[in-house]
Tab-separated table of C-alpha atoms in Angstrom:
chain	number	residue	atom	x	y	z
A	11	MET	CA	-15.089	-6.250	-19.946
A	12	THR	CA	-13.374	-3.243	-18.391
A	13	GLU	CA	-9.936	-1.890	-19.205
A	14	LEU	CA	-7.342	-1.628	-16.469
A	15	GLN	CA	-6.311	1.864	-15.464
A	16	PRO	CA	-2.679	2.769	-16.347
A	17	LEU	CA	-1.450	2.457	-12.758
A	18	ASP	CA	-3.237	-0.882	-12.283
A	19	ALA	CA	-1.576	-2.244	-15.434
A	20	GLY	CA	1.733	-0.758	-14.315
A	21	PHE	CA	1.862	-3.029	-11.258
A	22	ILE	CA	1.497	-6.044	-13.547
A	23	GLU	CA	4.416	-4.807	-15.634
A	24	LEU	CA	6.595	-4.218	-12.565
A	25	GLU	CA	5.953	-7.720	-11.277
A	26	ASP	CA	6.694	-9.238	-14.670
A	27	ALA	CA	10.001	-7.385	-14.814
A	28	ASP	CA	11.395	-9.102	-11.705
A	29	ARG	CA	10.524	-12.706	-10.934
A	30	ARG	CA	11.865	-12.299	-7.403
A	31	VAL	CA	9.024	-10.042	-6.267
A	32	SER	CA	5.329	-10.427	-5.577
A	33	LEU	CA	3.139	-7.335	-5.580
A	34	GLY	CA	0.399	-8.665	-3.352
A	35	ILE	CA	-0.642	-6.367	-0.497
A	36	ALA	CA	-2.371	-7.664	2.606
A	37	ALA	CA	-4.311	-6.913	5.739
A	38	VAL	CA	-3.970	-9.294	8.657
A	39	ALA	CA	-6.898	-9.280	11.061
A	40	ILE	CA	-6.525	-10.686	14.556
A	41	LEU	CA	-9.903	-11.999	15.757
A	42	ALA	CA	-11.212	-13.190	19.120
A	43	GLY	CA	-12.299	-16.736	19.814
A	44	GLN	CA	-12.060	-19.801	17.640
A	45	PRO	CA	-12.114	-19.713	13.827
A	46	PRO	CA	-15.378	-20.626	12.111
A	47	ALA	CA	-16.033	-23.983	10.562
A	48	ARG	CA	-14.834	-24.236	6.971
A	49	ALA	CA	-18.341	-24.510	5.558
A	50	GLU	CA	-19.498	-21.469	7.548
A	51	PHE	CA	-16.574	-19.337	6.365
A	52	ALA	CA	-16.998	-20.425	2.743
A	53	ALA	CA	-20.724	-19.614	2.817
A	54	MET	CA	-20.037	-16.130	4.179
A	55	LEU	CA	-17.332	-15.467	1.602
A	56	ALA	CA	-19.529	-16.699	-1.238
A	57	GLU	CA	-22.216	-14.188	-0.253
A	58	ARG	CA	-19.730	-11.313	-0.192
A	59	VAL	CA	-18.128	-12.289	-3.499
A	60	ALA	CA	-21.525	-12.474	-5.175
A	61	ALA	CA	-21.998	-8.788	-4.385
A	62	ASN	CA	-18.684	-7.679	-5.924
A	63	GLN	CA	-18.144	-8.451	-9.603
A	64	ARG	CA	-14.451	-7.538	-9.609
A	65	LEU	CA	-13.697	-10.393	-7.191
A	66	ARG	CA	-14.850	-12.828	-9.895
A	67	GLN	CA	-12.756	-11.291	-12.668
A	68	ARG	CA	-9.268	-12.098	-13.898
A	69	ILE	CA	-6.877	-10.089	-16.060
A	70	ARG	CA	-6.592	-10.873	-19.774
A	71	ARG	CA	-3.673	-9.433	-21.725
A	72	ALA	CA	-3.347	-9.000	-25.465
A	73	PRO	CA	-0.443	-10.504	-27.429
A	74	LEU	CA	2.594	-8.170	-27.289
A	75	ASP	CA	0.509	-5.832	-25.098
A	76	LEU	CA	-0.869	-4.165	-28.216
A	77	THR	CA	-4.032	-3.203	-26.341
A	78	VAL	CA	-4.815	-2.389	-22.738
A	79	PRO	CA	-5.314	-5.415	-20.428
A	80	VAL	CA	-8.929	-5.958	-19.449
A	81	TRP	CA	-10.873	-7.426	-16.562
A	82	GLU	CA	-12.965	-10.364	-17.707
A	83	GLU	CA	-15.163	-12.892	-15.934
A	84	ASP	CA	-13.225	-15.974	-14.893
A	85	PRO	CA	-15.039	-18.763	-16.762
A	86	ASN	CA	-13.702	-21.292	-14.249
A	87	PHE	CA	-14.296	-19.260	-11.095
A	88	ASP	CA	-14.180	-21.489	-8.040
A	89	LEU	CA	-14.223	-20.018	-4.541
A	90	ALA	CA	-12.007	-22.860	-3.353
A	91	HIS	CA	-9.137	-21.307	-5.351
A	92	HIS	CA	-9.278	-18.318	-3.021
A	93	ILE	CA	-9.514	-19.890	0.451
A	94	ARG	CA	-6.608	-21.502	2.292
A	95	TRP	CA	-6.301	-22.762	5.856
A	96	ALA	CA	-3.059	-22.712	7.812
A	97	ALA	CA	-2.015	-23.426	11.382
A	98	LEU	CA	0.873	-21.757	13.205
A	99	PRO	CA	3.479	-24.023	14.735
A	100	GLU	CA	4.225	-23.810	18.454
A	101	PRO	CA	4.303	-21.492	20.282
A	102	GLY	CA	1.892	-19.666	17.920
A	103	ASP	CA	2.888	-16.230	19.209
A	104	GLU	CA	3.408	-12.975	17.337
A	105	THR	CA	6.961	-13.859	16.322
A	106	VAL	CA	5.665	-16.970	14.581
A	107	LEU	CA	2.823	-14.989	12.990
A	108	ARG	CA	5.285	-12.422	11.630
A	109	GLU	CA	7.362	-15.188	10.069
A	110	PHE	CA	4.213	-16.574	8.477
A	111	VAL	CA	3.301	-13.166	7.014
A	112	ALA	CA	6.835	-12.743	5.652
A	113	GLY	CA	6.527	-16.058	3.861
A	114	GLU	CA	3.116	-15.163	2.409
A	115	LEU	CA	4.428	-11.870	0.991
A	116	VAL	CA	6.783	-13.844	-1.233
A	117	GLU	CA	4.090	-15.972	-2.875
A	118	ARG	CA	2.637	-14.691	-6.136
A	119	LEU	CA	-1.069	-14.719	-6.784
A	120	ASP	CA	-2.404	-16.927	-9.573
A	121	ARG	CA	-2.792	-14.964	-12.808
A	122	ASP	CA	-5.191	-17.588	-14.215
A	123	HIS	CA	-7.856	-16.556	-11.686
A	124	PRO	CA	-8.942	-13.385	-9.833
A	125	MET	CA	-5.861	-12.249	-7.949
A	126	TRP	CA	-6.939	-12.360	-4.314
A	127	GLU	CA	-7.154	-14.902	-1.539
A	128	CYS	CA	-8.118	-15.352	2.113
A	129	VAL	CA	-5.902	-17.350	4.465
A	130	VAL	CA	-7.456	-18.473	7.741
A	131	VAL	CA	-4.697	-18.879	10.333
A	132	GLU	CA	-5.382	-21.130	13.314
A	133	ARG	CA	-3.544	-21.807	16.588
A	134	LEU	CA	-2.746	-18.198	17.462
A	135	THR	CA	-2.061	-17.813	21.165
A	136	GLY	CA	-4.530	-16.142	23.519
A	137	ALA	CA	-7.697	-17.804	22.185
A	138	ARG	CA	-7.401	-15.931	18.902
A	139	TRP	CA	-7.170	-16.617	15.191
A	140	ALA	CA	-6.099	-14.556	12.207
A	141	LEU	CA	-7.326	-13.867	8.707
A	142	MET	CA	-4.926	-12.666	6.025
A	143	VAL	CA	-6.688	-11.028	3.084
A	144	LYS	CA	-4.256	-10.673	0.198
A	145	ALA	CA	-4.869	-8.995	-3.165
A	146	HIS	CA	-2.657	-7.971	-6.043
A	147	HIS	CA	-1.723	-4.295	-6.190
A	148	SER	CA	-3.347	-4.101	-9.644
A	149	LEU	CA	-6.659	-4.839	-7.924
A	150	VAL	CA	-6.495	-2.573	-4.866
A	151	ASP	CA	-4.620	0.287	-3.269
A	152	GLY	CA	-4.518	0.916	0.479
A	153	VAL	CA	-7.901	2.607	0.766
A	154	SER	CA	-9.816	0.208	-1.484
A	155	GLY	CA	-8.038	-2.723	0.179
A	156	VAL	CA	-9.363	-1.669	3.574
A	157	SER	CA	-12.796	-1.189	2.032
A	158	LEU	CA	-12.594	-4.723	0.633
A	159	PHE	CA	-11.848	-6.111	4.095
A	160	GLU	CA	-14.776	-4.163	5.562
A	161	GLU	CA	-17.062	-5.750	2.951
A	162	LEU	CA	-16.100	-9.150	4.322
A	163	CYS	CA	-17.099	-8.148	7.847
A	164	ASP	CA	-20.494	-8.222	9.502
A	165	ALA	CA	-22.887	-5.355	8.812
A	166	PRO	CA	-22.899	-2.759	11.607
A	167	GLU	CA	-25.621	-2.951	14.236
A	168	PRO	CA	-28.443	-2.133	14.009
A	169	GLY	CA	-28.396	-3.813	10.619
A	170	PRO	CA	-28.995	-1.421	7.711
A	171	GLY	CA	-30.680	-4.135	5.665
A	172	PRO	CA	-29.193	-5.948	2.672
A	173	ARG	CA	-25.717	-4.982	1.590
A	174	THR	CA	-25.583	-2.540	-1.276
A	175	PRO	CA	-23.272	-3.717	-4.056
A	176	PRO	CA	-20.531	-1.299	-5.129
A	177	PRO	CA	-21.504	1.167	-7.870
A	178	ALA	CA	-21.687	-0.417	-11.282
A	179	GLU	CA	-18.512	-0.084	-13.288
A	180	ALA	CA	-18.529	1.763	-16.535
A	181	GLY	CA	-17.496	-0.366	-19.487
A	182	GLY	CA	-14.335	0.325	-21.432
A	183	PRO	CA	-14.471	2.879	-24.251
A	184	ASP	CA	-16.000	1.627	-27.479
A	185	TRP	CA	-14.333	1.895	-30.879
A	186	PHE	CA	-15.791	5.351	-31.538
A	187	ASP	CA	-14.342	6.717	-28.260
A	188	ARG	CA	-10.956	5.247	-29.149
A	189	VAL	CA	-10.973	6.920	-32.549
A	190	VAL	CA	-11.999	10.270	-31.059
A	191	ASN	CA	-9.316	10.046	-28.351
A	192	GLY	CA	-6.726	9.179	-30.970
A	193	LEU	CA	-7.684	12.144	-33.147
A	194	ARG	CA	-7.677	14.499	-30.160
A	195	LEU	CA	-4.318	13.331	-28.781
A	196	PRO	CA	-2.196	15.794	-30.830
A	197	LEU	CA	-4.326	18.617	-29.396
A	198	ASP	CA	-4.665	17.292	-25.843
A	199	ALA	CA	-1.048	16.315	-25.244
A	200	PRO	CA	0.389	19.854	-25.551
A	201	ARG	CA	-2.388	21.170	-23.309
A	202	TYR	CA	-1.554	18.587	-20.656
A	203	ALA	CA	2.160	19.277	-21.021
A	204	VAL	CA	1.825	23.030	-20.551
A	205	GLY	CA	-0.339	22.546	-17.485
A	206	MET	CA	2.123	20.101	-15.899
A	207	MET	CA	5.512	21.634	-16.670
A	208	ARG	CA	5.755	23.858	-13.601
A	209	SER	CA	4.455	21.294	-11.106
A	210	LEU	CA	6.562	18.490	-12.622
A	211	ILE	CA	9.839	20.295	-11.918
A	212	PRO	CA	10.122	18.982	-8.330
A	213	VAL	CA	9.094	15.478	-9.427
A	214	VAL	CA	11.730	15.314	-12.178
A	215	ALA	CA	14.341	16.882	-9.913
A	216	ALA	CA	13.653	14.219	-7.289
A	217	PHE	CA	14.448	11.382	-9.677
A	218	VAL	CA	17.432	13.132	-11.300
A	219	SER	CA	18.989	14.037	-7.945
A	220	VAL	CA	20.252	10.749	-6.528
A	221	PRO	CA	20.411	10.489	-2.712
A	222	ALA	CA	23.693	9.740	-1.011
A	223	ALA	CA	24.544	6.043	-1.231
A	224	SER	CA	23.394	3.938	1.701
A	225	SER	CA	22.634	0.318	2.554
A	226	LEU	CA	18.904	1.144	2.459
A	227	ASN	CA	18.882	0.997	-1.352
A	228	GLY	CA	20.180	-1.851	-3.505
A	229	PRO	CA	19.384	-5.228	-5.032
A	230	ILE	CA	16.881	-7.394	-3.177
A	231	GLY	CA	16.375	-11.134	-3.011
A	232	ARG	CA	13.267	-13.259	-2.865
A	233	GLN	CA	12.889	-13.814	0.897
A	234	ARG	CA	11.348	-11.283	3.277
A	235	ARG	CA	11.393	-10.244	6.892
A	236	TYR	CA	8.374	-8.667	8.568
A	237	THR	CA	7.865	-6.882	11.879
A	238	ILE	CA	5.315	-4.652	13.618
A	239	ALA	CA	5.320	-1.399	15.607
A	240	ARG	CA	2.305	0.033	17.410
A	241	ALA	CA	1.314	3.450	18.661
A	242	SER	CA	-1.661	5.067	20.339
A	243	LEU	CA	-3.543	7.233	17.844
A	244	ALA	CA	-4.620	9.486	20.712
A	245	GLU	CA	-0.980	10.083	21.632
A	246	ILE	CA	-0.045	10.748	17.984
A	247	ARG	CA	-2.799	13.380	17.840
A	248	GLU	CA	-1.607	14.840	21.148
A	249	ILE	CA	1.870	15.235	19.667
A	250	GLY	CA	0.410	16.917	16.603
A	251	ARG	CA	-1.613	19.383	18.692
A	252	GLY	CA	1.283	20.144	21.001
A	253	LEU	CA	3.880	20.621	18.268
A	254	ASP	CA	1.682	22.105	15.491
A	255	ALA	CA	1.905	19.161	13.098
A	256	THR	CA	-0.396	16.710	11.354
A	257	VAL	CA	-0.776	13.023	12.169
A	258	ASN	CA	1.077	12.188	8.943
A	259	ASP	CA	3.925	14.555	9.915
A	260	VAL	CA	4.297	12.779	13.277
A	261	VAL	CA	4.305	9.376	11.575
A	262	LEU	CA	7.007	10.457	9.113
A	263	ALA	CA	9.057	11.967	11.950
A	264	ALA	CA	8.960	8.620	13.741
A	265	VAL	CA	9.975	6.816	10.560
A	266	THR	CA	12.818	9.325	10.032
A	267	SER	CA	14.122	8.700	13.531
A	268	ALA	CA	13.959	4.939	12.973
A	269	TYR	CA	15.967	5.089	9.737
A	270	ARG	CA	18.491	7.401	11.391
A	271	GLY	CA	18.980	4.844	14.151
A	272	VAL	CA	19.381	1.995	11.667
A	273	LEU	CA	22.091	3.813	9.713
A	274	LEU	CA	23.959	4.776	12.872
A	275	GLY	CA	23.789	1.158	13.999
A	276	ARG	CA	25.324	0.107	10.683
A	277	GLY	CA	28.159	2.581	11.064
A	278	GLU	CA	26.843	4.895	8.304
A	279	GLU	CA	26.562	8.651	8.568
A	280	PRO	CA	22.918	9.812	8.170
A	281	THR	CA	22.777	13.010	6.146
A	282	GLY	CA	20.001	15.228	4.884
A	283	LYS	CA	20.388	13.595	1.453
A	284	THR	CA	20.516	9.941	2.450
A	285	VAL	CA	16.856	8.867	2.372
A	286	ARG	CA	14.268	10.017	-0.147
A	287	ILE	CA	10.925	8.489	0.785
A	288	LEU	CA	7.926	7.879	-1.441
A	289	VAL	CA	4.670	8.727	0.321
A	290	PRO	CA	1.552	7.609	-1.596
A	291	VAL	CA	-1.279	10.167	-1.629
A	292	SER	CA	-4.857	8.978	-2.118
A	293	MET	CA	-6.709	10.660	-4.981
A	294	ARG	CA	-9.873	8.653	-4.294
A	295	ALA	CA	-13.192	10.466	-4.009
A	296	ALA	CA	-15.478	9.505	-1.143
A	297	ASP	CA	-18.024	7.921	-3.479
A	298	ALA	CA	-15.331	5.675	-5.029
A	299	LYS	CA	-14.148	4.100	-1.774
A	300	SER	CA	-15.511	0.646	-2.608
A	301	LEU	CA	-14.271	0.493	-6.217
A	302	LEU	CA	-11.386	-1.966	-6.533
A	303	ASP	CA	-8.561	-0.202	-8.378
A	304	ASN	CA	-5.663	2.181	-7.688
A	305	ARG	CA	-6.302	5.899	-7.274
A	306	VAL	CA	-3.105	7.200	-5.794
A	307	SER	CA	-0.345	9.627	-6.603
A	308	ALA	CA	2.774	10.203	-4.546
A	309	VAL	CA	4.975	12.760	-2.860
A	310	LEU	CA	8.753	12.341	-2.829
A	311	SER	CA	10.652	13.943	0.042
A	312	LEU	CA	14.115	13.790	1.534
A	313	LEU	CA	14.010	12.904	5.216
A	314	PRO	CA	16.055	15.129	7.558
A	315	LEU	CA	18.098	12.314	9.051
A	316	HIS	CA	20.954	14.694	9.814
A	317	LEU	CA	18.988	16.514	12.530
A	318	GLU	CA	19.580	15.159	16.035
A	319	ASP	CA	16.692	16.900	17.803
A	320	PRO	CA	13.375	15.007	17.316
A	321	VAL	CA	11.276	18.176	17.502
A	322	GLU	CA	13.438	19.910	14.911
A	323	ARG	CA	13.036	16.875	12.655
A	324	LEU	CA	9.255	17.051	13.033
A	325	ILE	CA	9.112	20.774	12.260
A	326	THR	CA	11.290	20.291	9.169
A	327	ILE	CA	9.105	17.443	7.925
A	328	HIS	CA	5.957	19.506	8.466
A	329	GLN	CA	7.407	22.383	6.422
A	330	ARG	CA	8.589	20.108	3.605
A	331	MET	CA	5.294	18.247	3.312
A	332	ALA	CA	3.407	21.542	3.259
A	333	ARG	CA	5.615	22.716	0.376
A	334	HIS	CA	5.068	19.475	-1.517
A	335	LYS	CA	1.304	19.782	-1.170
A	336	SER	CA	1.291	23.404	-2.336
A	337	SER	CA	3.600	22.610	-5.289
A	338	GLY	CA	1.005	20.367	-6.892
A	339	ALA	CA	3.452	17.488	-7.413
A	340	ALA	CA	0.825	14.871	-6.590
A	341	GLN	CA	-1.634	16.425	-9.025
A	342	ALA	CA	1.088	16.493	-11.672
A	343	GLU	CA	1.672	12.764	-11.325
A	344	LYS	CA	-2.078	12.156	-11.494
A	345	SER	CA	-2.137	14.147	-14.748
A	346	LEU	CA	0.661	11.975	-16.091
A	347	LEU	CA	-1.434	8.904	-15.372
A	348	ASP	CA	-4.412	10.491	-17.124
A	349	LEU	CA	-2.223	11.209	-20.157
A	350	ALA	CA	-0.863	7.655	-20.114
A	351	GLY	CA	-4.443	6.427	-20.363
A	352	ARG	CA	-4.852	8.312	-23.645
A	353	LEU	CA	-1.679	6.938	-25.244
A	354	PRO	CA	-1.448	3.630	-27.129
A	355	PHE	CA	-0.834	0.953	-24.492
A	356	ALA	CA	2.010	-0.968	-26.189
A	357	PRO	CA	4.703	1.787	-26.004
A	358	VAL	CA	3.615	2.651	-22.450
A	359	ALA	CA	3.961	-0.995	-21.341
A	360	TRP	CA	7.268	-1.521	-23.136
A	361	GLY	CA	8.659	1.715	-21.734
A	362	MET	CA	7.659	0.803	-18.197
A	363	ARG	CA	9.206	-2.647	-18.593
A	364	LEU	CA	12.475	-1.078	-19.767
A	365	TRP	CA	12.441	1.476	-16.962
A	366	SER	CA	11.847	-1.209	-14.343
A	367	HIS	CA	15.076	-2.945	-15.387
A	368	LEU	CA	17.132	0.185	-14.711
A	369	PRO	CA	18.806	0.340	-11.257
A	370	GLN	CA	16.729	3.155	-9.752
A	371	ARG	CA	18.499	4.997	-6.943
A	372	GLY	CA	16.249	8.040	-6.626
A	373	VAL	CA	13.952	6.519	-3.982
A	374	THR	CA	15.190	4.794	-0.846
A	375	ALA	CA	12.032	3.760	1.010
A	376	VAL	CA	8.234	3.869	0.900
A	377	ALA	CA	5.807	4.705	3.708
A	378	THR	CA	2.055	4.689	3.186
A	379	ASN	CA	-0.413	5.905	5.814
A	380	ILE	CA	-3.883	4.364	5.360
A	381	PRO	CA	-6.972	5.564	7.247
A	382	GLY	CA	-8.629	2.472	8.665
A	383	PRO	CA	-12.096	1.662	10.004
A	384	ARG	CA	-13.372	3.874	12.800
A	385	ARG	CA	-15.913	1.393	14.120
A	386	THR	CA	-15.204	-1.930	15.784
A	387	LEU	CA	-15.480	-4.700	13.207
A	388	SER	CA	-16.581	-8.293	13.566
A	389	MET	CA	-16.678	-11.293	11.268
A	390	LEU	CA	-19.205	-14.083	11.779
A	391	GLY	CA	-19.819	-12.667	15.241
A	392	ARG	CA	-16.122	-12.674	16.200
A	393	GLU	CA	-14.585	-9.297	17.098
A	394	VAL	CA	-11.671	-7.964	15.066
A	395	LEU	CA	-9.141	-7.083	17.753
A	396	GLU	CA	-6.452	-5.659	15.527
A	397	LEU	CA	-5.721	-4.849	11.881
A	398	ILE	CA	-2.144	-5.125	10.642
A	399	PRO	CA	-1.031	-3.982	7.155
A	400	ALA	CA	1.625	-5.661	5.018
A	401	ILE	CA	3.017	-4.326	1.732
A	402	PRO	CA	5.518	-5.707	-0.790
A	403	ILE	CA	8.911	-4.290	-1.722
A	404	ALA	CA	10.486	-4.027	-5.180
A	405	MET	CA	12.693	-1.785	-7.332
A	406	ARG	CA	15.714	-1.816	-4.972
A	407	LEU	CA	13.569	-0.618	-2.056
A	408	ARG	CA	14.859	-2.809	0.750
A	409	THR	CA	12.191	-1.741	3.209
A	410	GLY	CA	8.542	-0.677	3.037
A	411	ILE	CA	6.313	0.599	5.830
A	412	ALA	CA	2.511	0.555	5.833
A	413	ILE	CA	0.684	2.424	8.589
A	414	LEU	CA	-2.962	1.572	9.289
A	415	SER	CA	-5.306	2.994	11.915
A	416	TYR	CA	-8.010	0.956	13.616
A	417	GLY	CA	-9.873	2.262	16.639
A	418	ASP	CA	-7.328	3.997	18.876
A	419	GLN	CA	-4.325	2.154	17.504
A	420	LEU	CA	-1.897	2.982	14.727
A	421	THR	CA	-0.075	-0.101	13.447
A	422	PHE	CA	3.140	-0.037	11.410
A	423	GLY	CA	3.651	-3.132	9.237
A	424	ILE	CA	7.321	-3.170	8.218
A	425	THR	CA	8.558	-5.325	5.335
A	426	GLY	CA	12.246	-5.869	4.648
A	427	ASP	CA	14.487	-7.786	2.295
A	428	TYR	CA	15.728	-10.841	4.196
A	429	ASP	CA	19.418	-10.677	3.328
A	430	SER	CA	20.012	-6.909	3.497
A	431	THR	CA	17.855	-6.048	6.558
A	432	PRO	CA	18.731	-8.473	9.361
A	433	ASP	CA	18.240	-5.520	11.738
A	434	LEU	CA	14.623	-4.840	10.675
A	435	GLU	CA	13.512	-4.899	14.326
A	436	LYS	CA	15.509	-1.710	14.866
A	437	ILE	CA	13.053	0.163	12.673
A	438	ALA	CA	10.181	-0.904	14.954
A	439	ASP	CA	12.196	-0.040	18.061
A	440	GLY	CA	13.133	3.328	16.584
A	441	ILE	CA	9.490	4.165	15.876
A	442	HIS	CA	8.510	3.356	19.456
A	443	THR	CA	11.374	5.449	20.875
A	444	ALA	CA	10.680	8.405	18.573
A	445	ILE	CA	7.006	8.577	19.494
A	446	ALA	CA	7.864	8.468	23.216
A	447	ASP	CA	10.388	11.303	22.754
A	448	LEU	CA	7.948	13.454	20.778
A	449	LEU	CA	5.167	12.847	23.276
A	450	ALA	CA	7.422	13.961	26.138
A	451	ALA	CA	8.386	17.072	24.173
A	452	ALA	CA	4.765	17.915	23.382
A	453	ARG	CA	3.757	17.561	27.024
A	454	ALA	CA	6.694	19.674	28.177
A	455	ARG	CA	5.881	22.501	25.797
A	456	PRO	CA	4.507	25.565	27.619
A	457	ARG	CA	0.780	26.079	27.221
A	458	HIS	CA	-0.324	29.649	26.646
A	459	PRO	CA	-3.604	30.542	28.399
A	460	VAL	CA	-6.525	31.506	26.201
A	461	GLY	CA	-7.810	35.042	26.411
């Protein structure tokens, strides 16, 4: 058995605190041709699952959360628990698919078994089908979730031979390690605290300083809306080169413009203190890509919604993100997670449960940018035409945006609370408009000759 990491366990606590939310994250693959026969798909999935132990494990919690939850083998593991087949109603177009995804984001994964499932979706227009791979956030983050999907796909050609299972997991600490960690805690905690104090100042300030009230933050219901925006990755990179910004800066500038448009459409005044966005930052080493867990920290930043000029917004975002990176805020949060792993689990779990019941107003939205596969994928000989991300919302965050690259396309999967975001499509429209405006500005910028 292996203990859950603090962040992995935290997602379980957050879901338990609010029965209206599900913390399953998903990737929706659009594939060419007809779906495979059920027996063929099940045989393929069985082979992949056999190579990944975590996919056969469930979470076991201790009474009163006195000890850390652990991953244990599901004694009743049955692949049939993890495969579902669905068919879209007429006309089977993207609008119908988006409604299907929104409905799936509401459904919780079964805690009695490994918390993942594959949904084969038939009757998609254009001689296509879809596969929705859904896993609980305690099992994967964005990077490991994409890696999990790649494991389900065909091996690249020419074939490299048998698949190599992910690196073996280290077991949880034995009783001696626990005793040593407990004895060292009074010495280690002050050392951690001194090292984090300076870099934690912006993190604490972000949560203490509440953004201006807006309709983007507030109670959420159980139902969801879901929509999609798309962009050319080549054009995003062209904007970055032309306006001296990173791909992530351009993405956040487009998101900023979209939220500005939504607020204006609702008759609200967008200010520089209206939207504080949480941007997850991967802390995953290259050799840990295939390990199923969460290895992320986060950057919190106010979006410059008050600026009317799209280029000025981009420049401001670039400067702010550079300051956040240099401040070490993400490393500070990672250190907090490390320290949490050394503390007794019960007070950590109870504290998180209490905190999750408080009406947080410090964060307004979340946007996560996930690097996707660079090569063209296929599954059972059928080409993956498109990969679309979908993330849950919780904690008064009425919208969430996941951005995933695949080939030359950047896809924005946008989740919204059903009752409070009837205008969710405006976020997608705003992203499209913002990218077009920035691309025109980048191309109009004078080019200085070299030499």
